[in-house]
Structure formats: C-alpha cells, structure tokens
Amino acid sequence: MSFQNPVFIPGPTNMPEAIRQACYMPTIDHRSPLFGKILHPVLDGVRKVLKSKDAHTFVFPSTGTGGWETALSNCLNAGDKVLAARNGMFSHRWIDMCQRHGLDVQVVETTWGHGLPAAEYETILKADKNHDIKVVLATHNETATGVKSDIAAVRRALGAANHPAMLFVDGVSSIGSMDFRMDEWGVDVAVTGSQKGFMLPAGLAIVGFSDKAMAATETATLPRTFFDVKDMQKGYDNNAFPYTPPVGLMNGLKLALEMIEDEGLENVFARHTRIATGVRHAVNAWGLELCAASPDVYSDTVSAIKTPDGFNATDIVTVAAEKYGMAFGVGLGEVAGKVFRIGHLGSLTDAMMLSGLGVAEMVMVDLGLDVKLGSGVAAAQEFYRHGS
Ligand SMILES: *Cc1c(COP(=O)(O)O)cnc(C)c1O
C-alpha cells in the first residue's frame, strides 16, 4: 500500500503538516467560550474567502454533498421548480439530489467539456413569466471535466430576465483556490467542503447564505433537522453546535484560513493559475487535449486529459498507483475511460507539480502512448522558470 504524497487527485488534497497537527488536539468543552475562539474566526475567515461582507456562514459535520442538501432543504418546498444544467458528474449529482427531494428540475443538457449555458438560462428565465423557477443551480468548477463556468454571466442572465430566482453555486473544487465573489455575483448559497481548497481531511460542509436565502428559510417546508441553518445559528450564538462539533477539524480549518490569509487570497489564486498553466503546457507537449473545450473554461484546479480513441485512460491511473505509488483521478460518468484527471489544488508548489507530470509521462510511455519522456516536464519547467 502506498501513502506517497503528493497526491494528484482533485480532492482530498495534500495536507500541510501544520494543518494535520492542528486537527490533532486534546478534548475541550465544545459548549464553551474556548470553542468560540475556534468557531468565530472560522466563520469570519470563510466569509472573507467567499468575498462577502455579511454572508451567514455555516460549517456542518458533513461533506460538500451535505452542503448541497443544506442549500436545498433550508430554502425550498417540495414541487418547487429548479433550473440546472448537466455538464458533468457533479452537476448531475446535484440534479439527482433535487429530484430525490421532490423538486421539479428543468435540466439543460450541456455537452461535457462545456461551461454552463448562461444564454440558454436567460431565454428560459425570460419565458418564465410567472416566476415559477425558485432557484438556479450553478456548478462553478465541474471537477469531472476540468471546466470552470462564468457565474457572473449566470447572474447577468437572471438580471436580464429581471427574475427573482435565487442563485445556488457549488464551489466545492473552486472556493479557496480560484476567485469566487459571492457578493459581486449575487450568490445566494455558496457550497464547499473541507478537503479541496482548504487542505483538510473530508468531514466539513462549508456554506454561505445571503440575506435572501436566510429569508427563504422562514417559509421553506422541505424537512431538515441535522442541516437546519437556524438551529445552527442558535448554536453559534452560544459558542456551540446543536450537536457535537468536530472540534479538531474546525481547529484545522481555522489554521487553513490563516494560512490562506497569510499567503494572500489573490496570491493563492495566482499560484493555482501558474501551476495549472504549467500542466496545460505539459499536456500540449504530450500532444494530448483537455476535455475542457476552450481556454475560457480551463479550470485552475483540475485538468481532465483526453487519451486517444481505443485507449483506456483508467489504465494510467491504475499503473501510476501500482508501479509508482502516485494517485491521479479517473474519468467519471460519461467520460470514464476517456480521460484521466490531474488535480492541482490546495497545498501545492511548482516543484511538487513537476513530480506528478514526470510520473504521468513515465506511465504513458509504459502503456505505449506516443509521448516523449521529459517533454511535458520540460514544457512546464520552462514556464515555471519564468514565474508567471
Ligand atoms: C468534490 C465535489 C463535490 C462533492 O463533495 P463531497 O465532499 O465529496 O461530498 C461536489 N461538487 C464538486 C464540484 C466537487 O468537486
């Protein structure tokens, strides 16, 4: 069994040693001012990363998926209409969750590799004269395809239609790694988790609610208990959760937020852009293509790389793990076997990235692909040498 780090899966990401240490702490009274000294800096720090002045931030013992459920169950009623596009495995799963909650989802089928269709959203919203659509869902960064979408454009579509629907955004693989602007984009619920940009183990759902989303909780009738944001709010007012919080993970998140602030949020984004650009140079040198259809949708946190027809891309992941002890991501859903994924988010440097590119090209040569050893590494080195 290999525990080699770094890993290049798009979450969970590599954990800085200091964050691991911060998660490992003695028992404290989790209903005490001492816990408040962890809780409140976390809630404030999350708000800063969301670029929001006064979003209501919540942290649940869960994962990103629980964040989706928090958004839906607190703000909606059974039968409510939801507009969503399916352009990858994660947008698909959120749609599936809506349907299981008895919501009426209007799905815009979108080619995998493309971003969210803001223009089509606009047409649909303009036609919805009775304002039956209560929420528009948007996956900011589709982790299955390595595709980033333009959330500002989705907000503009709502504006152009003068439509009051709320905007819920899945930022699980973008928040804390790529620019996210909750207030500027008019996001009503932002969802993320602990194990991607925040460099922690899985175990926390992290969400931000706008005032409008909080107001919707007053009348929303979908059942929720564990994920009730108002119960959570009451807990927070007393330095507590409505149940037992995962104190160590919260303490780790506090440190992760401090580390992001120390590096500078914009510097964190620039580092991700630089590392991702180096990966894209390598892919180009290998003569391969990304699943992402055009440069405007290239993700800075994950690259899904297409392999030639008739080749099983999953073999790359298998051989990398078995022979070199290195973890890459497999293709999911529609692109299973057609792409392999390199995650490049969280705690990562240029030097760490070169190790991943070096192993990826060894594996591809081992499997008989027409790739030259050192070609991708050299292309990335040439780029990284110049800094940005
Ligand atoms: C990882 C991920 C999720 C799911 O998060 P879990 O923490 O695994 O529940 C949802 N959406 C996106 C875009 C993701 O990358």
Short mmCIF file of C-alpha atoms and ligand atoms in Angstrom, two decimals:
data_model
loop_
_atom_site.label_atom_id
_atom_site.label_comp_id
_atom_site.label_asym_id
_atom_site.label_seq_id
_atom_site.Cartn_x
_atom_site.Cartn_y
_atom_site.Cartn_z
CA MET A 1 0.00 0.00 0.00
CA SER A 2 1.31 3.43 -0.89
CA PHE A 3 0.83 6.52 1.21
CA GLN A 4 3.02 8.61 -1.08
CA ASN A 5 2.32 12.31 -1.13
CA PRO A 6 1.78 14.49 -3.01
CA VAL A 7 -1.43 13.07 -4.43
CA PHE A 8 -2.83 14.45 -7.66
CA ILE A 9 -6.47 13.56 -7.18
CA PRO A 10 -8.82 16.56 -7.26
CA GLY A 11 -9.60 16.15 -3.59
CA PRO A 12 -8.88 15.19 -0.93
CA THR A 13 -5.77 17.30 -1.41
CA ASN A 14 -2.36 17.30 0.23
CA MET A 15 -2.34 18.32 3.87
CA PRO A 16 0.33 20.66 5.17
CA GLU A 17 1.91 19.14 8.30
CA ALA A 18 0.83 22.13 10.40
CA ILE A 19 -2.80 21.55 9.45
CA ARG A 20 -2.56 17.87 10.39
CA GLN A 21 -1.16 18.90 13.77
CA ALA A 22 -3.93 21.45 14.24
CA CYS A 23 -6.58 18.75 13.70
CA TYR A 24 -4.97 16.58 16.38
CA MET A 25 -5.85 18.20 19.66
CA PRO A 26 -6.99 17.33 23.16
CA THR A 27 -10.65 17.25 24.12
CA ILE A 28 -12.17 20.58 25.04
CA ASP A 29 -15.64 21.55 26.21
CA HIS A 30 -17.39 22.11 22.90
CA ARG A 31 -20.03 24.34 24.52
CA SER A 32 -17.70 26.93 25.93
CA PRO A 33 -16.02 30.23 25.10
CA LEU A 34 -12.90 28.17 24.36
CA PHE A 35 -14.70 26.56 21.41
CA GLY A 36 -15.96 30.02 20.43
CA LYS A 37 -12.32 31.02 19.89
CA ILE A 38 -12.15 28.42 17.13
CA LEU A 39 -15.70 28.78 15.79
CA HIS A 40 -15.98 32.52 15.28
CA PRO A 41 -12.64 33.06 13.50
CA VAL A 42 -13.63 30.16 11.21
CA LEU A 43 -16.99 31.74 10.34
CA ASP A 44 -15.31 35.13 9.70
CA GLY A 45 -12.48 33.58 7.70
CA VAL A 46 -14.87 31.64 5.45
CA ARG A 47 -16.77 34.87 4.77
CA LYS A 48 -13.53 36.52 3.60
CA VAL A 49 -12.67 33.65 1.27
CA LEU A 50 -16.19 33.91 -0.20
CA LYS A 51 -15.53 37.65 -0.73
CA SER A 52 -18.68 38.53 1.14
CA LYS A 53 -19.25 41.36 3.56
CA ASP A 54 -22.00 39.79 5.58
CA ALA A 55 -22.95 36.33 4.35
CA HIS A 56 -24.26 33.98 7.03
CA THR A 57 -21.59 31.28 7.12
CA PHE A 58 -22.16 27.77 8.44
CA VAL A 59 -19.97 24.74 8.94
CA PHE A 60 -21.59 21.30 9.28
CA PRO A 61 -20.01 17.94 10.07
CA SER A 62 -20.50 16.56 6.56
CA THR A 63 -19.01 16.92 3.07
CA GLY A 64 -19.76 19.04 0.02
CA THR A 65 -22.76 16.83 -0.73
CA GLY A 66 -24.23 17.76 2.65
CA GLY A 67 -23.68 21.40 1.66
CA TRP A 68 -25.90 20.84 -1.41
CA GLU A 69 -28.57 19.36 0.86
CA THR A 70 -28.27 22.27 3.29
CA ALA A 71 -28.94 24.69 0.42
CA LEU A 72 -31.97 22.82 -0.92
CA SER A 73 -33.65 21.72 2.29
CA ASN A 74 -33.46 25.10 4.04
CA CYS A 75 -34.73 27.24 1.17
CA LEU A 76 -37.25 25.24 -0.86
CA ASN A 77 -40.62 23.48 -0.83
CA ALA A 78 -41.49 20.14 -2.40
CA GLY A 79 -42.53 20.69 -6.01
CA ASP A 80 -40.55 23.94 -6.39
CA LYS A 81 -39.06 24.46 -9.80
CA VAL A 82 -35.27 24.48 -10.17
CA LEU A 83 -33.23 25.33 -13.27
CA ALA A 84 -29.95 23.46 -13.70
CA ALA A 85 -27.52 22.42 -16.43
CA ARG A 86 -25.89 19.00 -16.55
CA ASN A 87 -22.32 19.28 -17.88
CA GLY A 88 -20.53 16.72 -15.72
CA MET A 89 -20.79 14.24 -12.87
CA PHE A 90 -21.08 16.78 -10.07
CA SER A 91 -23.82 18.89 -11.65
CA HIS A 92 -25.55 15.56 -12.40
CA ARG A 93 -25.42 14.50 -8.75
CA TRP A 94 -26.84 17.80 -7.51
CA ILE A 95 -29.70 17.47 -10.01
CA ASP A 96 -30.29 13.91 -8.80
CA MET A 97 -30.45 15.18 -5.21
CA CYS A 98 -33.04 17.81 -6.20
CA GLN A 99 -35.19 15.13 -7.81
CA ARG A 100 -34.96 12.90 -4.75
CA HIS A 101 -36.16 15.86 -2.67
CA GLY A 102 -39.27 16.11 -4.85
CA LEU A 103 -38.14 19.26 -6.67
CA ASP A 104 -39.15 19.85 -10.27
CA VAL A 105 -35.86 20.27 -12.12
CA GLN A 106 -35.69 21.77 -15.59
CA VAL A 107 -32.42 20.28 -16.85
CA VAL A 108 -30.45 21.89 -19.67
CA GLU A 109 -28.36 19.07 -21.11
CA THR A 110 -24.93 20.54 -21.87
CA THR A 111 -22.02 18.88 -23.65
CA TRP A 112 -19.46 17.64 -21.13
CA GLY A 113 -16.41 19.86 -21.55
CA HIS A 114 -18.51 23.00 -21.97
CA GLY A 115 -19.38 25.61 -19.35
CA LEU A 116 -22.83 26.48 -18.05
CA PRO A 117 -25.09 27.84 -20.81
CA ALA A 118 -25.84 31.32 -19.44
CA ALA A 119 -27.55 32.43 -22.67
CA GLU A 120 -29.91 29.47 -22.53
CA TYR A 121 -30.60 30.17 -18.87
CA GLU A 122 -31.54 33.71 -19.90
CA THR A 123 -34.00 32.51 -22.56
CA ILE A 124 -35.65 30.11 -20.10
CA LEU A 125 -35.82 32.71 -17.33
CA LYS A 126 -37.33 35.30 -19.67
CA ALA A 127 -40.00 32.79 -20.70
CA ASP A 128 -40.84 32.05 -17.04
CA LYS A 129 -43.25 34.99 -16.71
CA ASN A 130 -44.91 33.61 -13.55
CA HIS A 131 -41.55 33.23 -11.82
CA ASP A 132 -42.15 29.55 -11.11
CA ILE A 133 -38.40 28.92 -11.08
CA LYS A 134 -37.27 29.41 -7.50
CA VAL A 135 -33.59 28.59 -7.84
CA VAL A 136 -30.90 28.44 -10.50
CA LEU A 137 -28.13 25.94 -9.76
CA ALA A 138 -24.59 26.51 -10.99
CA THR A 139 -21.52 24.34 -10.62
CA HIS A 140 -18.65 26.82 -10.63
CA ASN A 141 -15.97 24.26 -11.36
CA GLU A 142 -17.04 20.90 -12.83
CA THR A 143 -14.43 18.61 -11.30
CA ALA A 144 -15.29 15.74 -13.66
CA THR A 145 -14.33 17.64 -16.80
CA GLY A 146 -11.98 20.38 -15.53
CA VAL A 147 -14.39 23.07 -16.64
CA LYS A 148 -14.87 26.44 -14.97
CA SER A 149 -18.10 28.35 -15.57
CA ASP A 150 -18.82 32.05 -15.59
CA ILE A 151 -21.02 32.67 -12.55
CA ALA A 152 -21.17 36.42 -13.21
CA ALA A 153 -22.77 35.57 -16.58
CA VAL A 154 -25.41 33.44 -14.84
CA ARG A 155 -26.19 36.37 -12.53
CA ARG A 156 -26.42 38.64 -15.61
CA ALA A 157 -28.89 36.19 -17.16
CA LEU A 158 -31.08 36.48 -14.05
CA GLY A 159 -30.74 40.25 -14.22
CA ALA A 160 -31.58 40.46 -17.92
CA ALA A 161 -34.75 38.48 -17.28
CA ASN A 162 -35.49 40.57 -14.20
CA HIS A 163 -36.07 37.24 -12.48
CA PRO A 164 -36.17 36.87 -8.67
CA ALA A 165 -34.90 33.25 -8.51
CA MET A 166 -32.09 32.57 -6.08
CA LEU A 167 -28.66 31.51 -7.32
CA PHE A 168 -27.05 28.49 -5.60
CA VAL A 169 -23.43 27.81 -6.52
CA ASP A 170 -21.38 24.66 -5.99
CA GLY A 171 -17.87 25.92 -5.37
CA VAL A 172 -16.56 22.71 -3.82
CA SER A 173 -13.50 22.49 -6.08
CA SER A 174 -13.02 26.23 -6.60
CA ILE A 175 -13.56 28.09 -3.33
CA GLY A 176 -10.21 28.81 -1.67
CA SER A 177 -8.31 28.02 -4.90
CA MET A 178 -10.00 30.06 -7.63
CA ASP A 179 -11.55 33.51 -7.49
CA PHE A 180 -15.07 33.37 -6.04
CA ARG A 181 -17.12 36.51 -5.49
CA MET A 182 -20.25 35.78 -3.51
CA ASP A 183 -21.43 39.39 -3.19
CA GLU A 184 -20.41 40.65 -6.62
CA TRP A 185 -22.02 37.67 -8.36
CA GLY A 186 -25.14 37.81 -6.19
CA VAL A 187 -24.75 34.24 -4.98
CA ASP A 188 -27.50 33.26 -2.53
CA VAL A 189 -25.98 30.00 -1.33
CA ALA A 190 -22.32 29.09 -1.82
CA VAL A 191 -21.31 25.50 -1.07
CA THR A 192 -17.93 23.96 -0.43
CA GLY A 193 -16.21 21.28 1.65
CA SER A 194 -13.05 20.91 3.70
CA GLN A 195 -10.98 18.51 1.59
CA LYS A 196 -10.19 20.54 -1.52
CA GLY A 197 -9.01 24.16 -1.41
CA PHE A 198 -8.94 24.10 2.39
CA MET A 199 -6.33 21.31 2.51
CA LEU A 200 -8.13 19.36 5.27
CA PRO A 201 -9.47 15.84 5.51
CA ALA A 202 -13.06 15.37 4.33
CA GLY A 203 -15.60 15.96 7.08
CA LEU A 204 -16.94 19.50 6.82
CA ALA A 205 -19.61 21.09 4.64
CA ILE A 206 -18.96 24.82 4.44
CA VAL A 207 -21.74 27.11 3.22
CA GLY A 208 -22.57 30.79 2.94
CA PHE A 209 -26.16 32.09 2.85
CA SER A 210 -27.22 35.53 1.62
CA ASP A 211 -29.91 37.51 3.48
CA LYS A 212 -32.34 36.44 0.76
CA ALA A 213 -31.54 32.76 1.31
CA MET A 214 -31.92 33.22 5.08
CA ALA A 215 -35.31 34.85 4.49
CA ALA A 216 -36.34 31.86 2.37
CA THR A 217 -35.68 29.56 5.34
CA GLU A 218 -38.63 31.22 7.14
CA THR A 219 -41.16 29.71 4.75
CA ALA A 220 -39.34 26.70 3.26
CA THR A 221 -41.00 23.43 4.20
CA LEU A 222 -38.63 20.73 2.96
CA PRO A 223 -37.72 18.66 6.01
CA ARG A 224 -34.36 19.24 7.64
CA THR A 225 -33.04 18.62 11.12
CA PHE A 226 -29.31 17.92 11.04
CA PHE A 227 -28.79 20.56 8.33
CA ASP A 228 -31.13 23.23 9.74
CA VAL A 229 -29.28 26.54 9.48
CA LYS A 230 -31.46 28.26 12.04
CA ASP A 231 -30.74 25.60 14.66
CA MET A 232 -27.08 26.01 13.76
CA GLN A 233 -27.32 29.79 14.10
CA LYS A 234 -28.80 29.43 17.59
CA GLY A 235 -25.96 27.08 18.49
CA TYR A 236 -23.34 29.53 17.21
CA ASP A 237 -24.85 32.32 19.31
CA ASN A 238 -23.85 30.19 22.32
CA ASN A 239 -20.40 29.15 21.04
CA ALA A 240 -21.73 25.72 20.16
CA PHE A 241 -23.35 23.46 17.56
CA PRO A 242 -26.84 21.94 18.06
CA TYR A 243 -24.86 18.69 18.44
CA THR A 244 -21.24 17.74 18.96
CA PRO A 245 -18.92 19.60 16.56
CA PRO A 246 -15.80 18.01 15.06
CA VAL A 247 -13.53 20.30 17.06
CA GLY A 248 -10.24 19.10 15.58
CA LEU A 249 -11.40 19.67 12.01
CA MET A 250 -12.71 23.10 12.96
CA ASN A 251 -9.32 23.91 14.50
CA GLY A 252 -7.64 22.71 11.30
CA LEU A 253 -9.95 24.92 9.25
CA LYS A 254 -9.05 27.88 11.44
CA LEU A 255 -5.38 27.33 10.62
CA ALA A 256 -6.09 26.74 6.91
CA LEU A 257 -7.90 30.07 6.73
CA GLU A 258 -4.98 31.78 8.48
CA MET A 259 -2.54 30.19 6.03
CA ILE A 260 -4.62 31.36 3.06
CA GLU A 261 -4.80 34.85 4.52
CA ASP A 262 -1.03 34.89 5.18
CA GLU A 263 -0.25 33.88 1.62
CA GLY A 264 -2.87 36.35 0.40
CA LEU A 265 -6.05 35.18 -1.31
CA GLU A 266 -5.05 36.69 -4.66
CA ASN A 267 -1.60 35.07 -4.37
CA VAL A 268 -3.27 31.72 -3.74
CA PHE A 269 -5.32 32.16 -6.92
CA ALA A 270 -2.24 33.25 -8.89
CA ARG A 271 -0.33 30.17 -7.68
CA HIS A 272 -3.14 27.91 -8.84
CA THR A 273 -3.26 29.65 -12.22
CA ARG A 274 0.51 29.31 -12.61
CA ILE A 275 0.63 25.63 -11.65
CA ALA A 276 -2.37 24.86 -13.90
CA THR A 277 -0.84 26.71 -16.83
CA GLY A 278 2.31 24.61 -16.47
CA VAL A 279 0.18 21.46 -16.56
CA ARG A 280 -1.54 22.71 -19.71
CA HIS A 281 1.86 23.33 -21.34
CA ALA A 282 2.77 19.73 -20.48
CA VAL A 283 -0.47 18.35 -21.94
CA ASN A 284 0.21 20.27 -25.12
CA ALA A 285 3.78 18.92 -25.29
CA TRP A 286 2.39 15.38 -24.93
CA GLY A 287 0.23 16.01 -27.99
CA LEU A 288 -2.93 15.47 -25.91
CA GLU A 289 -6.00 17.61 -25.38
CA LEU A 290 -8.09 18.68 -22.44
CA CYS A 291 -11.71 17.67 -22.03
CA ALA A 292 -12.41 21.40 -21.44
CA ALA A 293 -13.48 22.73 -24.83
CA SER A 294 -11.83 26.16 -24.85
CA PRO A 295 -9.35 28.26 -22.85
CA ASP A 296 -12.07 30.41 -21.26
CA VAL A 297 -13.34 27.34 -19.39
CA TYR A 298 -9.99 25.82 -18.37
CA SER A 299 -10.04 25.04 -14.67
CA ASP A 300 -7.13 26.10 -12.49
CA THR A 301 -7.74 23.27 -10.00
CA VAL A 302 -8.16 20.15 -12.13
CA SER A 303 -7.25 19.09 -15.66
CA ALA A 304 -9.16 16.26 -17.34
CA ILE A 305 -6.93 14.98 -20.13
CA LYS A 306 -8.32 13.06 -23.09
CA THR A 307 -6.44 9.97 -24.25
CA PRO A 308 -6.51 8.59 -27.82
CA ASP A 309 -9.55 6.59 -29.01
CA GLY A 310 -9.34 2.92 -28.12
CA PHE A 311 -7.05 3.58 -25.15
CA ASN A 312 -8.45 3.10 -21.63
CA ALA A 313 -7.49 6.25 -19.70
CA THR A 314 -8.17 4.47 -16.41
CA ASP A 315 -5.06 2.32 -17.06
CA ILE A 316 -2.94 5.42 -16.48
CA VAL A 317 -4.39 5.81 -13.00
CA THR A 318 -4.00 2.10 -12.23
CA VAL A 319 -0.36 1.86 -13.36
CA ALA A 320 0.57 5.15 -11.68
CA ALA A 321 -0.74 3.76 -8.39
CA GLU A 322 0.66 0.24 -8.72
CA LYS A 323 4.07 0.98 -10.18
CA TYR A 324 4.88 4.46 -8.90
CA GLY A 325 2.64 4.85 -5.85
CA MET A 326 1.16 8.03 -7.25
CA ALA A 327 -2.53 8.95 -7.25
CA PHE A 328 -4.30 10.59 -10.20
CA GLY A 329 -8.04 10.86 -10.80
CA VAL A 330 -10.07 8.56 -13.05
CA GLY A 331 -12.70 9.77 -15.52
CA LEU A 332 -16.25 9.77 -14.16
CA GLY A 333 -19.60 9.08 -15.80
CA GLU A 334 -19.77 9.90 -19.49
CA VAL A 335 -16.00 10.40 -19.73
CA ALA A 336 -15.00 7.29 -17.75
CA GLY A 337 -12.11 5.59 -19.57
CA LYS A 338 -11.78 8.56 -21.90
CA VAL A 339 -9.95 10.97 -19.62
CA PHE A 340 -7.65 10.87 -16.64
CA ARG A 341 -7.52 13.78 -14.25
CA ILE A 342 -4.68 15.63 -12.63
CA GLY A 343 -5.79 17.50 -9.55
CA HIS A 344 -3.67 20.59 -8.90
CA LEU A 345 -5.26 22.37 -6.00
CA GLY A 346 -4.63 23.10 -2.37
CA SER A 347 -1.18 22.76 -0.87
CA LEU A 348 0.95 22.51 -3.99
CA THR A 349 4.11 24.04 -5.44
CA ASP A 350 5.64 24.11 -8.92
CA ALA A 351 8.21 21.55 -7.75
CA MET A 352 5.55 19.16 -6.46
CA MET A 353 3.66 19.51 -9.73
CA LEU A 354 6.76 18.55 -11.74
CA SER A 355 6.89 15.24 -9.85
CA GLY A 356 3.33 14.48 -10.93
CA LEU A 357 3.98 15.38 -14.55
CA GLY A 358 7.15 13.26 -14.52
CA VAL A 359 5.29 10.18 -13.31
CA ALA A 360 2.35 10.77 -15.66
CA GLU A 361 4.64 10.70 -18.65
CA MET A 362 6.51 7.59 -17.46
CA VAL A 363 3.17 5.80 -17.17
CA MET A 364 2.05 6.92 -20.60
CA VAL A 365 5.31 5.66 -22.14
CA ASP A 366 4.94 2.38 -20.20
CA LEU A 367 1.46 1.99 -21.71
CA GLY A 368 2.72 2.59 -25.25
CA LEU A 369 1.37 6.08 -25.83
CA ASP A 370 3.34 8.22 -28.23
CA VAL A 371 4.75 10.54 -25.55
CA LYS A 372 8.40 11.50 -25.16
CA LEU A 373 9.91 11.22 -21.67
CA GLY A 374 10.67 14.66 -20.30
CA SER A 375 8.61 16.52 -22.89
CA GLY A 376 5.81 17.64 -20.61
CA VAL A 377 8.12 18.19 -17.66
CA ALA A 378 10.39 20.39 -19.81
CA ALA A 379 7.47 22.43 -21.09
CA ALA A 380 6.26 23.02 -17.53
CA GLN A 381 9.79 23.75 -16.27
CA GLU A 382 10.26 26.35 -18.98
CA PHE A 383 7.04 28.01 -17.89
CA TYR A 384 7.65 27.75 -14.12
CA ARG A 385 11.20 29.14 -14.51
CA HIS A 386 9.76 32.47 -15.55
CA GLY A 387 7.48 32.67 -12.55
CA SER A 388 4.15 33.58 -14.08
C1 LIG B 1 -15.90 17.03 -4.60
C2 LIG B 1 -17.06 17.74 -5.16
C3 LIG B 1 -18.34 17.59 -4.65
C4 LIG B 1 -18.70 16.56 -3.62
O1 LIG B 1 -18.16 16.84 -2.43
P1 LIG B 1 -18.05 15.68 -1.32
O2 LIG B 1 -17.24 16.41 -0.32
O3 LIG B 1 -17.37 14.52 -1.94
O4 LIG B 1 -19.42 15.40 -0.86
C5 LIG B 1 -19.35 18.35 -5.17
N1 LIG B 1 -19.13 19.21 -6.18
C6 LIG B 1 -17.92 19.37 -6.72
C7 LIG B 1 -17.75 20.34 -7.83
C8 LIG B 1 -16.85 18.64 -6.22
O5 LIG B 1 -15.63 18.79 -6.77
#
